[in-house]
Amino acid sequence: MHIILLGPPGSGKGTQASLLASDLKIAHISTGEILREEIRRNSPLGISAGEYVRSGKLVPDEIVIAIVKERTKKEDCREGFILDGFPRTIPQAMALEKEGVTIDIAVSLEVTEEECVRRLGNRRSCLKCGAVYNPLTQPPKKEGVCDGCGGPLIIREDDKAETIRERFRVYSRQTEPLLGFYKESKRVSSLDGVLNPEKILTNLKNLVSSILSTRVSNP
Ligand code: AMP
């Protein structure tokens, strides 16, 4: 099962990808998280990607395509994977096809820009492990400290107001056209991303079940 989650920054792709991946027991691949981990480690890849990520621009296609090629070869991807934040451009989508990866479904989470900006403005992320919190809807047990690893919670550089606006410009220019790309092959569905997270997950699971049942009737 190969699933792509699409949607603007702050639409909840990461949260839903993580919940759905544990439910389906398949891998969750977040290119943003892989890049942030490289930046934290100060690796050569992190050094070359850092400036793009901090300013809300896209990291060049060849870099992210290479990351995803490598990641999808790992053992935990054998039963499938959910891509969160990839592809973000048409050439990235074409690279997946070239690799022979058949996408079962691309799901677009629909959330208005104003709502995403509000969510991202409240978001706090762990500096050490990247876990995400929200003081209003998902607070940590101890203020400013990650429940999981004890790391400090910060506002991500690219969650600052001016960078959020740039990420939206990039999204509508470079990523939204992907909806048309997947629509052509009838592999895209939209879901209301403003519902509560449990309800969105139920809707996602229903979509996946309907794909699995078509597979059984048309093997
Ligand atoms: P995300 O966590 O998905 O919001 O990604 C954070 C940042 O990582 C983005 O604003 C980009 O700078 C970079 N990034 C993540 N995924 C990609 C991708 N598929 N292509 C290019 N840049 C990416």
PDB file of C-alpha atoms and ligand atoms in Angstrom, residues 8-10 13-14 30-36 39 49-61 63-65 68 84-89 92 120 123 156 158-159 163 167 170 175, ligand 1:
ATOM      1  CA  PRO A   8      -0.562  22.872   2.769  1.00  0.00           C
ATOM      2  CA  PRO A   9       1.867  23.343   5.672  1.00  0.00           C
ATOM      3  CA  GLY A  10      -0.068  22.954   8.918  1.00  0.00           C
ATOM      4  CA  LYS A  13      -0.311  15.659   7.269  1.00  0.00           C
ATOM      5  CA  GLY A  14       2.322  14.674   9.823  1.00  0.00           C
ATOM      6  CA  SER A  30       8.400  12.464   6.314  1.00  0.00           C
ATOM      7  CA  THR A  31      10.986  14.167   4.119  1.00  0.00           C
ATOM      8  CA  GLY A  32      10.769  17.283   6.334  1.00  0.00           C
ATOM      9  CA  GLU A  33      11.641  15.204   9.400  1.00  0.00           C
ATOM     10  CA  ILE A  34      14.505  13.421   7.595  1.00  0.00           C
ATOM     11  CA  LEU A  35      15.916  16.804   6.541  1.00  0.00           C
ATOM     12  CA  ARG A  36      15.546  18.300  10.033  1.00  0.00           C
ATOM     13  CA  ILE A  39      20.291  19.507  10.003  1.00  0.00           C
ATOM     14  CA  ALA A  49      19.593  21.665   2.926  1.00  0.00           C
ATOM     15  CA  GLY A  50      19.558  23.944   5.990  1.00  0.00           C
ATOM     16  CA  GLU A  51      19.193  27.295   4.294  1.00  0.00           C
ATOM     17  CA  TYR A  52      16.298  26.123   2.098  1.00  0.00           C
ATOM     18  CA  VAL A  53      14.422  24.651   5.069  1.00  0.00           C
ATOM     19  CA  ARG A  54      14.946  27.689   7.319  1.00  0.00           C
ATOM     20  CA  SER A  55      13.698  30.074   4.634  1.00  0.00           C
ATOM     21  CA  GLY A  56      10.653  27.961   3.676  1.00  0.00           C
ATOM     22  CA  LYS A  57      11.976  27.192   0.177  1.00  0.00           C
ATOM     23  CA  LEU A  58      12.032  23.728  -1.361  1.00  0.00           C
ATOM     24  CA  VAL A  59      15.217  21.714  -1.152  1.00  0.00           C
ATOM     25  CA  PRO A  60      16.334  20.886  -4.734  1.00  0.00           C
ATOM     26  CA  ASP A  61      14.531  17.937  -6.296  1.00  0.00           C
ATOM     27  CA  ILE A  63      18.463  15.903  -3.089  1.00  0.00           C
ATOM     28  CA  VAL A  64      15.002  14.881  -1.854  1.00  0.00           C
ATOM     29  CA  ILE A  65      14.511  12.336  -4.629  1.00  0.00           C
ATOM     30  CA  VAL A  68      13.303   8.997  -0.786  1.00  0.00           C
ATOM     31  CA  ASP A  84       4.269  12.880   4.137  1.00  0.00           C
ATOM     32  CA  GLY A  85       5.686  15.976   2.412  1.00  0.00           C
ATOM     33  CA  PHE A  86       6.831  14.123  -0.733  1.00  0.00           C
ATOM     34  CA  PRO A  87       6.308  14.592  -3.617  1.00  0.00           C
ATOM     35  CA  ARG A  88       6.136  18.390  -3.543  1.00  0.00           C
ATOM     36  CA  THR A  89       6.810  19.027  -7.231  1.00  0.00           C
ATOM     37  CA  GLN A  92       9.398  14.488  -7.702  1.00  0.00           C
ATOM     38  CA  LEU A 120       1.522  26.785  12.819  1.00  0.00           C
ATOM     39  CA  ARG A 123       3.047  24.872  17.133  1.00  0.00           C
ATOM     40  CA  ARG A 156      10.624  25.997  14.444  1.00  0.00           C
ATOM     41  CA  ASP A 158      10.188  27.968   9.465  1.00  0.00           C
ATOM     42  CA  ASP A 159       7.043  28.275  11.643  1.00  0.00           C
ATOM     43  CA  THR A 163       8.383  32.124   6.670  1.00  0.00           C
ATOM     44  CA  ARG A 167       5.837  28.276   2.521  1.00  0.00           C
ATOM     45  CA  VAL A 170       5.751  27.808  -2.516  1.00  0.00           C
ATOM     46  CA  THR A 175       2.896  21.642  -4.894  1.00  0.00           C
TER      47      THR A 175
HETATM   48  P1  AMP B   1       7.645  19.779   6.229  1.00  0.00           P
HETATM   49  O1  AMP B   1       8.059  19.269   7.564  1.00  0.00           O
HETATM   50  O2  AMP B   1       7.066  18.708   5.344  1.00  0.00           O
HETATM   51  O3  AMP B   1       6.747  20.985   6.328  1.00  0.00           O
HETATM   52  O4  AMP B   1       8.981  20.251   5.479  1.00  0.00           O
HETATM   53  C1  AMP B   1       9.772  21.272   6.011  1.00  0.00           C
HETATM   54  C2  AMP B   1      10.709  21.814   4.961  1.00  0.00           C
HETATM   55  O5  AMP B   1      11.562  20.758   4.462  1.00  0.00           O
HETATM   56  C3  AMP B   1      10.031  22.354   3.710  1.00  0.00           C
HETATM   57  O6  AMP B   1       9.589  23.699   3.871  1.00  0.00           O
HETATM   58  C4  AMP B   1      11.173  22.253   2.696  1.00  0.00           C
HETATM   59  O7  AMP B   1      12.153  23.253   2.916  1.00  0.00           O
HETATM   60  C5  AMP B   1      11.813  20.915   3.074  1.00  0.00           C
HETATM   61  N1  AMP B   1      11.177  19.782   2.356  1.00  0.00           N
HETATM   62  C6  AMP B   1      10.482  18.764   2.903  1.00  0.00           C
HETATM   63  N2  AMP B   1      10.053  17.912   1.967  1.00  0.00           N
HETATM   64  C7  AMP B   1      10.477  18.401   0.785  1.00  0.00           C
HETATM   65  C8  AMP B   1      10.325  17.989  -0.566  1.00  0.00           C
HETATM   66  N3  AMP B   1       9.619  16.891  -0.908  1.00  0.00           N
HETATM   67  N4  AMP B   1      10.922  18.741  -1.533  1.00  0.00           N
HETATM   68  C9  AMP B   1      11.636  19.842  -1.224  1.00  0.00           C
HETATM   69  N5  AMP B   1      11.789  20.299   0.024  1.00  0.00           N
HETATM   70  C10 AMP B   1      11.226  19.594   1.036  1.00  0.00           C
END
